[in-house]
Amino acid sequence: MRVTIDSSRCQGTGFCAQLAPVLFAAGAGGEASRVLVETLPTALLPVALEAEMLCPAGAITVIEQGDH
């Protein structure tokens, strides 16, 4: 599994980085946040799904293997 941020939708609030700093880094000066891990460890799936659900811009997507 992996997690992505759509930089065209991200509002740069940094909420995801506050929620899961091991997965996300806030962008500087309102720029889009970025994902810090290539492959999402199973142990971090719950927090990644929470970030996906709570992202105010709907910019975070958790992608399961086999999804395109």
XYZ file of C-alpha atoms in Angstrom:
68
model
C 0.000 0.000 0.000
C 1.006 3.583 -0.436
C -0.304 7.028 0.356
C -0.349 10.026 -1.962
C -1.092 13.736 -1.720
C -2.623 15.530 -4.692
C -0.574 18.733 -4.654
C -3.149 20.513 -6.807
C -5.787 19.978 -4.091
C -3.625 20.306 -0.966
C -4.267 23.576 0.890
C -1.013 23.372 2.846
C -2.660 23.388 6.272
C -0.132 20.888 7.640
C -2.896 19.008 9.430
C -1.653 15.682 8.052
C 1.876 16.353 9.312
C 0.527 17.124 12.783
C -1.571 13.956 12.768
C 1.112 11.654 11.351
C 4.566 13.266 11.266
C 6.153 9.938 10.370
C 4.114 9.885 7.125
C 3.787 13.538 6.110
C 5.812 16.745 6.094
C 4.098 20.117 5.979
C 5.004 22.357 3.085
C 6.706 25.655 3.856
C 4.668 28.830 3.552
C 1.403 27.158 2.624
C 2.915 24.897 -0.043
C 1.532 21.393 -0.467
C 2.486 18.812 2.121
C 4.503 15.806 1.011
C 4.554 12.093 1.755
C 7.672 10.813 3.523
C 7.327 7.078 2.811
C 7.243 5.205 -0.505
C 5.482 2.114 0.812
C 2.949 2.383 3.606
C 3.787 0.017 6.484
C 0.764 -1.968 7.674
C 1.221 -0.605 11.191
C 0.674 2.936 9.883
C -2.429 2.121 7.848
C -4.910 3.277 10.534
C -3.324 6.719 10.853
C -3.021 7.052 7.070
C -6.719 6.243 6.673
C -7.562 8.766 9.389
C -5.526 11.440 7.599
C -7.274 10.568 4.330
C -10.680 10.895 5.976
C -9.903 14.116 7.854
C -7.950 16.030 5.188
C -9.956 19.246 4.688
C -9.048 19.361 0.984
C -9.547 15.660 0.269
C -6.005 15.602 -1.102
C -4.811 12.408 0.612
C -5.429 8.995 -0.917
C -4.474 5.596 0.455
C -3.890 3.225 -2.456
C -4.016 -0.520 -1.923
C -1.806 -2.828 -3.963
C -3.353 -3.568 -7.312
C -5.191 -0.221 -7.497
C -4.208 2.059 -10.335
